[in-house]
């Protein structure tokens, strides 16, 4: 009986309905654990990649963009392509500048300024991004409604529309020239065209070079 060193699976679940796809993902995961052999799994479905993979290779136009764990692919993307490709809704991107504020660095736009965590200050300073343009990225779940006692710097944004998706509600905002999305619980109600105070969690900010899209860290 053959004992291959690796199995190649090229989109094996693409023609299955959603329910059967979930069942087959579990079967493949269990098979992988039982055989203790490398599985190379090709897919365009990010849910399959994130739930089944122990290491993920993201490719664009035949070029490898990042090889990493699912957690790092999601939280620490190597560039803007990876950040926008993984995640639904994708990461928000807001252009701004790195400014000196209160003895440290902050990310600033016309509407707000957010302190930057100390672990990133050295990379931004060494890369000569102070007083220069940069792109900040933040996931929708790290945008929140501002409430009494909440941490962060609030700013006003207008609700363009919202989407109810199961247990989640995706709220799409406009703030001047900026567009961004917030993920909240479905039971929280918001009205279209209303203005709300929101905060961005600065500890979850990613930064990208404005020209190359490469992550700065």
PDB file of C-alpha atoms in Angstrom:
ATOM      1  CA  UNK A   1       0.000   0.000   0.000  1.00  0.00           C
ATOM      2  CA  UNK A   2       1.343   3.432  -0.922  1.00  0.00           C
ATOM      3  CA  UNK A   3       2.265   5.927   1.766  1.00  0.00           C
ATOM      4  CA  UNK A   4       2.581   9.309   0.020  1.00  0.00           C
ATOM      5  CA  UNK A   5       4.428  12.150   1.714  1.00  0.00           C
ATOM      6  CA  UNK A   6       1.802  14.689   0.628  1.00  0.00           C
ATOM      7  CA  UNK A   7      -1.727  14.870  -0.752  1.00  0.00           C
ATOM      8  CA  UNK A   8      -2.772  17.577  -3.242  1.00  0.00           C
ATOM      9  CA  UNK A   9      -6.428  18.635  -3.175  1.00  0.00           C
ATOM     10  CA  UNK A  10      -7.493  21.146  -5.832  1.00  0.00           C
ATOM     11  CA  UNK A  11     -10.770  22.777  -4.743  1.00  0.00           C
ATOM     12  CA  UNK A  12     -12.429  19.443  -3.830  1.00  0.00           C
ATOM     13  CA  UNK A  13     -15.505  21.072  -2.251  1.00  0.00           C
ATOM     14  CA  UNK A  14     -16.254  23.732  -4.862  1.00  0.00           C
ATOM     15  CA  UNK A  15     -19.332  21.985  -6.328  1.00  0.00           C
ATOM     16  CA  UNK A  16     -20.970  21.034  -3.024  1.00  0.00           C
ATOM     17  CA  UNK A  17     -23.824  22.875  -1.325  1.00  0.00           C
ATOM     18  CA  UNK A  18     -23.109  24.831   1.867  1.00  0.00           C
ATOM     19  CA  UNK A  19     -24.311  22.164   4.334  1.00  0.00           C
ATOM     20  CA  UNK A  20     -22.379  19.325   2.720  1.00  0.00           C
ATOM     21  CA  UNK A  21     -19.301  21.564   2.440  1.00  0.00           C
ATOM     22  CA  UNK A  22     -19.258  22.013   6.226  1.00  0.00           C
ATOM     23  CA  UNK A  23     -19.539  18.251   6.737  1.00  0.00           C
ATOM     24  CA  UNK A  24     -16.748  17.513   4.289  1.00  0.00           C
ATOM     25  CA  UNK A  25     -14.448  20.100   5.890  1.00  0.00           C
ATOM     26  CA  UNK A  26     -14.755  18.156   9.136  1.00  0.00           C
ATOM     27  CA  UNK A  27     -14.042  14.864   7.340  1.00  0.00           C
ATOM     28  CA  UNK A  28     -10.902  16.251   5.692  1.00  0.00           C
ATOM     29  CA  UNK A  29      -9.655  17.732   8.988  1.00  0.00           C
ATOM     30  CA  UNK A  30     -10.131  14.364  10.714  1.00  0.00           C
ATOM     31  CA  UNK A  31      -8.416  12.544   7.827  1.00  0.00           C
ATOM     32  CA  UNK A  32      -5.446  14.907   8.058  1.00  0.00           C
ATOM     33  CA  UNK A  33      -5.104  14.284  11.787  1.00  0.00           C
ATOM     34  CA  UNK A  34      -5.382  10.527  11.364  1.00  0.00           C
ATOM     35  CA  UNK A  35      -2.836  10.216   8.542  1.00  0.00           C
ATOM     36  CA  UNK A  36      -0.393  12.791  10.000  1.00  0.00           C
ATOM     37  CA  UNK A  37       0.668  13.633   6.448  1.00  0.00           C
ATOM     38  CA  UNK A  38       1.029  16.947   4.635  1.00  0.00           C
ATOM     39  CA  UNK A  39      -2.099  18.100   2.802  1.00  0.00           C
ATOM     40  CA  UNK A  40      -1.718  20.823   0.149  1.00  0.00           C
ATOM     41  CA  UNK A  41      -5.201  22.249  -0.278  1.00  0.00           C
ATOM     42  CA  UNK A  42      -5.989  24.720  -3.077  1.00  0.00           C
ATOM     43  CA  UNK A  43      -9.046  26.933  -2.601  1.00  0.00           C
ATOM     44  CA  UNK A  44     -10.514  30.340  -3.411  1.00  0.00           C
ATOM     45  CA  UNK A  45     -12.755  30.071  -0.328  1.00  0.00           C
ATOM     46  CA  UNK A  46     -11.139  31.923   2.573  1.00  0.00           C
ATOM     47  CA  UNK A  47     -13.425  30.149   5.074  1.00  0.00           C
ATOM     48  CA  UNK A  48     -11.996  26.797   3.988  1.00  0.00           C
ATOM     49  CA  UNK A  49      -8.453  28.139   4.228  1.00  0.00           C
ATOM     50  CA  UNK A  50      -8.893  29.723   7.661  1.00  0.00           C
ATOM     51  CA  UNK A  51     -10.773  26.808   9.248  1.00  0.00           C
ATOM     52  CA  UNK A  52      -8.745  23.928   7.810  1.00  0.00           C
ATOM     53  CA  UNK A  53      -5.217  25.230   7.337  1.00  0.00           C
ATOM     54  CA  UNK A  54      -2.376  25.157   9.843  1.00  0.00           C
ATOM     55  CA  UNK A  55      -0.318  27.331   7.492  1.00  0.00           C
ATOM     56  CA  UNK A  56      -1.771  29.377   4.662  1.00  0.00           C
ATOM     57  CA  UNK A  57      -0.105  30.580   1.476  1.00  0.00           C
ATOM     58  CA  UNK A  58      -1.852  33.591  -0.086  1.00  0.00           C
ATOM     59  CA  UNK A  59      -1.044  34.113  -3.772  1.00  0.00           C
ATOM     60  CA  UNK A  60      -1.787  36.868  -6.284  1.00  0.00           C
ATOM     61  CA  UNK A  61      -1.029  36.643 -10.002  1.00  0.00           C
ATOM     62  CA  UNK A  62       1.103  33.573  -9.349  1.00  0.00           C
ATOM     63  CA  UNK A  63       3.249  35.294  -6.711  1.00  0.00           C
ATOM     64  CA  UNK A  64       3.334  34.371  -3.029  1.00  0.00           C
ATOM     65  CA  UNK A  65       2.189  37.278  -0.866  1.00  0.00           C
ATOM     66  CA  UNK A  66       2.414  35.652   2.587  1.00  0.00           C
ATOM     67  CA  UNK A  67       2.907  32.232   4.180  1.00  0.00           C
ATOM     68  CA  UNK A  68       1.854  32.118   7.822  1.00  0.00           C
ATOM     69  CA  UNK A  69      -0.580  30.784  10.405  1.00  0.00           C
ATOM     70  CA  UNK A  70      -4.282  31.644   9.993  1.00  0.00           C
ATOM     71  CA  UNK A  71      -4.055  33.950  13.022  1.00  0.00           C
ATOM     72  CA  UNK A  72      -1.144  35.945  11.595  1.00  0.00           C
ATOM     73  CA  UNK A  73      -2.656  36.069   8.114  1.00  0.00           C
ATOM     74  CA  UNK A  74      -5.742  37.694   9.639  1.00  0.00           C
ATOM     75  CA  UNK A  75      -4.198  39.898  12.327  1.00  0.00           C
ATOM     76  CA  UNK A  76      -0.780  40.689  10.814  1.00  0.00           C
ATOM     77  CA  UNK A  77      -1.192  40.726   7.017  1.00  0.00           C
ATOM     78  CA  UNK A  78       1.988  41.250   5.014  1.00  0.00           C
ATOM     79  CA  UNK A  79       0.393  43.794   2.686  1.00  0.00           C
ATOM     80  CA  UNK A  80      -2.867  45.469   1.739  1.00  0.00           C
ATOM     81  CA  UNK A  81      -3.804  42.719  -0.707  1.00  0.00           C
ATOM     82  CA  UNK A  82      -3.716  40.047   2.006  1.00  0.00           C
ATOM     83  CA  UNK A  83      -5.548  42.359   4.414  1.00  0.00           C
ATOM     84  CA  UNK A  84      -8.347  42.968   1.909  1.00  0.00           C
ATOM     85  CA  UNK A  85      -8.517  39.389   0.598  1.00  0.00           C
ATOM     86  CA  UNK A  86      -8.878  37.725   4.003  1.00  0.00           C
ATOM     87  CA  UNK A  87     -11.858  38.729   6.102  1.00  0.00           C
ATOM     88  CA  UNK A  88     -15.489  39.454   5.327  1.00  0.00           C
ATOM     89  CA  UNK A  89     -16.117  42.334   5.431  1.00  0.00           C
ATOM     90  CA  UNK A  90     -12.482  43.116   4.584  1.00  0.00           C
ATOM     91  CA  UNK A  91     -10.164  45.332   6.583  1.00  0.00           C
ATOM     92  CA  UNK A  92     -10.936  49.054   6.528  1.00  0.00           C
ATOM     93  CA  UNK A  93      -8.256  51.307   5.018  1.00  0.00           C
ATOM     94  CA  UNK A  94      -7.996  54.954   6.057  1.00  0.00           C
ATOM     95  CA  UNK A  95      -5.298  57.284   4.661  1.00  0.00           C
ATOM     96  CA  UNK A  96      -3.608  59.711   7.037  1.00  0.00           C
ATOM     97  CA  UNK A  97      -0.285  60.852   8.464  1.00  0.00           C
ATOM     98  CA  UNK A  98       2.027  59.896  11.306  1.00  0.00           C
ATOM     99  CA  UNK A  99       2.377  62.883  13.638  1.00  0.00           C
ATOM    100  CA  UNK A 100       4.220  63.616  16.879  1.00  0.00           C
ATOM    101  CA  UNK A 101       1.781  64.089  19.730  1.00  0.00           C
ATOM    102  CA  UNK A 102       2.237  64.145  23.505  1.00  0.00           C
ATOM    103  CA  UNK A 103       5.769  62.763  23.443  1.00  0.00           C
ATOM    104  CA  UNK A 104       4.802  59.854  21.189  1.00  0.00           C
ATOM    105  CA  UNK A 105       3.511  59.101  17.718  1.00  0.00           C
ATOM    106  CA  UNK A 106      -0.096  59.213  16.578  1.00  0.00           C
ATOM    107  CA  UNK A 107      -2.015  58.432  13.410  1.00  0.00           C
ATOM    108  CA  UNK A 108      -3.850  61.563  12.330  1.00  0.00           C
ATOM    109  CA  UNK A 109      -6.556  62.508   9.844  1.00  0.00           C
ATOM    110  CA  UNK A 110      -8.679  65.639   9.489  1.00  0.00           C
ATOM    111  CA  UNK A 111     -11.192  64.131  11.937  1.00  0.00           C
ATOM    112  CA  UNK A 112      -9.192  62.341  14.625  1.00  0.00           C
ATOM    113  CA  UNK A 113      -5.766  61.407  15.986  1.00  0.00           C
ATOM    114  CA  UNK A 114      -5.076  58.014  17.559  1.00  0.00           C
ATOM    115  CA  UNK A 115      -2.046  57.088  19.680  1.00  0.00           C
ATOM    116  CA  UNK A 116       0.207  54.403  18.228  1.00  0.00           C
ATOM    117  CA  UNK A 117       1.304  51.476  20.373  1.00  0.00           C
ATOM    118  CA  UNK A 118       4.937  51.643  21.501  1.00  0.00           C
ATOM    119  CA  UNK A 119       5.900  48.441  19.685  1.00  0.00           C
ATOM    120  CA  UNK A 120       5.204  50.159  16.340  1.00  0.00           C
ATOM    121  CA  UNK A 121       6.779  53.537  17.037  1.00  0.00           C
ATOM    122  CA  UNK A 122      10.347  52.390  16.306  1.00  0.00           C
ATOM    123  CA  UNK A 123       9.412  50.895  12.911  1.00  0.00           C
ATOM    124  CA  UNK A 124       7.487  53.991  11.854  1.00  0.00           C
ATOM    125  CA  UNK A 125      10.242  56.325  13.032  1.00  0.00           C
ATOM    126  CA  UNK A 126      13.009  54.251  11.406  1.00  0.00           C
ATOM    127  CA  UNK A 127      11.029  54.129   8.171  1.00  0.00           C
ATOM    128  CA  UNK A 128      10.890  57.922   8.186  1.00  0.00           C
ATOM    129  CA  UNK A 129       7.081  58.001   8.176  1.00  0.00           C
ATOM    130  CA  UNK A 130       6.810  60.866  10.665  1.00  0.00           C
ATOM    131  CA  UNK A 131       4.938  63.767   9.013  1.00  0.00           C
ATOM    132  CA  UNK A 132       4.404  61.620   5.927  1.00  0.00           C
ATOM    133  CA  UNK A 133       1.388  59.892   4.427  1.00  0.00           C
ATOM    134  CA  UNK A 134       0.545  56.326   5.387  1.00  0.00           C
ATOM    135  CA  UNK A 135      -2.443  53.976   5.193  1.00  0.00           C
ATOM    136  CA  UNK A 136      -3.966  52.644   8.405  1.00  0.00           C
ATOM    137  CA  UNK A 137      -5.896  49.369   8.381  1.00  0.00           C
ATOM    138  CA  UNK A 138      -8.341  48.165  11.015  1.00  0.00           C
ATOM    139  CA  UNK A 139     -10.798  45.260  11.076  1.00  0.00           C
ATOM    140  CA  UNK A 140     -14.565  45.979  11.341  1.00  0.00           C
ATOM    141  CA  UNK A 141     -14.760  44.271  14.754  1.00  0.00           C
ATOM    142  CA  UNK A 142     -12.241  46.780  16.115  1.00  0.00           C
ATOM    143  CA  UNK A 143     -14.528  49.707  15.324  1.00  0.00           C
ATOM    144  CA  UNK A 144     -17.043  50.359  18.108  1.00  0.00           C
ATOM    145  CA  UNK A 145     -19.871  52.654  19.112  1.00  0.00           C
ATOM    146  CA  UNK A 146     -18.712  55.220  21.627  1.00  0.00           C
ATOM    147  CA  UNK A 147     -20.328  54.899  25.029  1.00  0.00           C
ATOM    148  CA  UNK A 148     -19.739  56.572  28.382  1.00  0.00           C
ATOM    149  CA  UNK A 149     -16.424  55.424  29.787  1.00  0.00           C
ATOM    150  CA  UNK A 150     -15.261  53.854  26.521  1.00  0.00           C
ATOM    151  CA  UNK A 151     -11.564  53.957  25.714  1.00  0.00           C
ATOM    152  CA  UNK A 152     -10.408  55.838  22.639  1.00  0.00           C
ATOM    153  CA  UNK A 153     -10.936  59.106  20.831  1.00  0.00           C
ATOM    154  CA  UNK A 154     -14.511  59.411  19.498  1.00  0.00           C
ATOM    155  CA  UNK A 155     -15.444  61.053  16.217  1.00  0.00           C
ATOM    156  CA  UNK A 156     -18.718  61.514  14.373  1.00  0.00           C
ATOM    157  CA  UNK A 157     -19.601  59.374  11.359  1.00  0.00           C
ATOM    158  CA  UNK A 158     -22.782  59.066   9.306  1.00  0.00           C
ATOM    159  CA  UNK A 159     -24.482  55.702   8.790  1.00  0.00           C
ATOM    160  CA  UNK A 160     -24.783  55.058   5.052  1.00  0.00           C
ATOM    161  CA  UNK A 161     -26.566  51.713   5.469  1.00  0.00           C
ATOM    162  CA  UNK A 162     -26.416  48.539   7.564  1.00  0.00           C
ATOM    163  CA  UNK A 163     -26.662  44.813   6.812  1.00  0.00           C
ATOM    164  CA  UNK A 164     -28.092  42.145   9.106  1.00  0.00           C
ATOM    165  CA  UNK A 165     -26.058  38.934   8.707  1.00  0.00           C
ATOM    166  CA  UNK A 166     -27.139  36.331  11.247  1.00  0.00           C
ATOM    167  CA  UNK A 167     -25.740  37.218  14.664  1.00  0.00           C
ATOM    168  CA  UNK A 168     -23.829  40.198  13.248  1.00  0.00           C
ATOM    169  CA  UNK A 169     -24.782  43.585  11.890  1.00  0.00           C
ATOM    170  CA  UNK A 170     -22.406  45.335   9.485  1.00  0.00           C
ATOM    171  CA  UNK A 171     -22.717  49.113   9.679  1.00  0.00           C
ATOM    172  CA  UNK A 172     -21.258  51.070   6.765  1.00  0.00           C
ATOM    173  CA  UNK A 173     -20.155  54.595   7.639  1.00  0.00           C
ATOM    174  CA  UNK A 174     -19.052  57.714   5.874  1.00  0.00           C
ATOM    175  CA  UNK A 175     -16.929  60.352   7.592  1.00  0.00           C
ATOM    176  CA  UNK A 176     -15.949  63.072   5.158  1.00  0.00           C
ATOM    177  CA  UNK A 177     -13.991  61.339   2.393  1.00  0.00           C
ATOM    178  CA  UNK A 178     -13.582  58.137   4.427  1.00  0.00           C
ATOM    179  CA  UNK A 179     -15.640  54.958   4.143  1.00  0.00           C
ATOM    180  CA  UNK A 180     -15.411  52.194   6.717  1.00  0.00           C
ATOM    181  CA  UNK A 181     -17.397  49.297   8.182  1.00  0.00           C
ATOM    182  CA  UNK A 182     -18.149  48.317  11.779  1.00  0.00           C
ATOM    183  CA  UNK A 183     -19.226  44.872  12.988  1.00  0.00           C
ATOM    184  CA  UNK A 184     -21.611  44.846  15.962  1.00  0.00           C
ATOM    185  CA  UNK A 185     -24.124  42.410  17.455  1.00  0.00           C
ATOM    186  CA  UNK A 186     -27.345  42.041  15.464  1.00  0.00           C
ATOM    187  CA  UNK A 187     -29.505  43.171  18.382  1.00  0.00           C
ATOM    188  CA  UNK A 188     -27.910  46.639  18.329  1.00  0.00           C
ATOM    189  CA  UNK A 189     -30.051  48.982  16.263  1.00  0.00           C
ATOM    190  CA  UNK A 190     -28.810  51.823  14.086  1.00  0.00           C
ATOM    191  CA  UNK A 191     -30.747  54.068  11.739  1.00  0.00           C
ATOM    192  CA  UNK A 192     -29.657  54.807   8.181  1.00  0.00           C
ATOM    193  CA  UNK A 193     -28.454  58.399   7.713  1.00  0.00           C
ATOM    194  CA  UNK A 194     -28.055  58.868  11.482  1.00  0.00           C
ATOM    195  CA  UNK A 195     -24.872  60.318  12.946  1.00  0.00           C
ATOM    196  CA  UNK A 196     -23.106  58.309  15.645  1.00  0.00           C
ATOM    197  CA  UNK A 197     -20.011  58.634  17.782  1.00  0.00           C
ATOM    198  CA  UNK A 198     -17.545  55.830  17.044  1.00  0.00           C
ATOM    199  CA  UNK A 199     -14.074  54.857  18.232  1.00  0.00           C
ATOM    200  CA  UNK A 200     -11.269  52.863  16.633  1.00  0.00           C
ATOM    201  CA  UNK A 201      -9.239  50.579  18.874  1.00  0.00           C
ATOM    202  CA  UNK A 202      -5.645  51.798  18.348  1.00  0.00           C
ATOM    203  CA  UNK A 203      -4.029  48.589  19.643  1.00  0.00           C
ATOM    204  CA  UNK A 204      -5.399  46.769  16.584  1.00  0.00           C
ATOM    205  CA  UNK A 205      -4.205  49.216  13.933  1.00  0.00           C
ATOM    206  CA  UNK A 206      -2.045  47.989  11.045  1.00  0.00           C
ATOM    207  CA  UNK A 207      -0.023  50.336   8.843  1.00  0.00           C
ATOM    208  CA  UNK A 208       0.854  50.039   5.161  1.00  0.00           C
ATOM    209  CA  UNK A 209       3.200  51.912   2.843  1.00  0.00           C
ATOM    210  CA  UNK A 210       1.046  54.243   0.700  1.00  0.00           C
ATOM    211  CA  UNK A 211       2.855  53.323  -2.542  1.00  0.00           C
ATOM    212  CA  UNK A 212       3.799  49.642  -2.210  1.00  0.00           C
ATOM    213  CA  UNK A 213       1.066  48.474   0.176  1.00  0.00           C
ATOM    214  CA  UNK A 214       3.673  46.611   2.251  1.00  0.00           C
ATOM    215  CA  UNK A 215       2.978  46.350   5.975  1.00  0.00           C
ATOM    216  CA  UNK A 216       5.078  48.524   8.288  1.00  0.00           C
ATOM    217  CA  UNK A 217       5.981  46.800  11.530  1.00  0.00           C
TER     218      UNK A 217
END
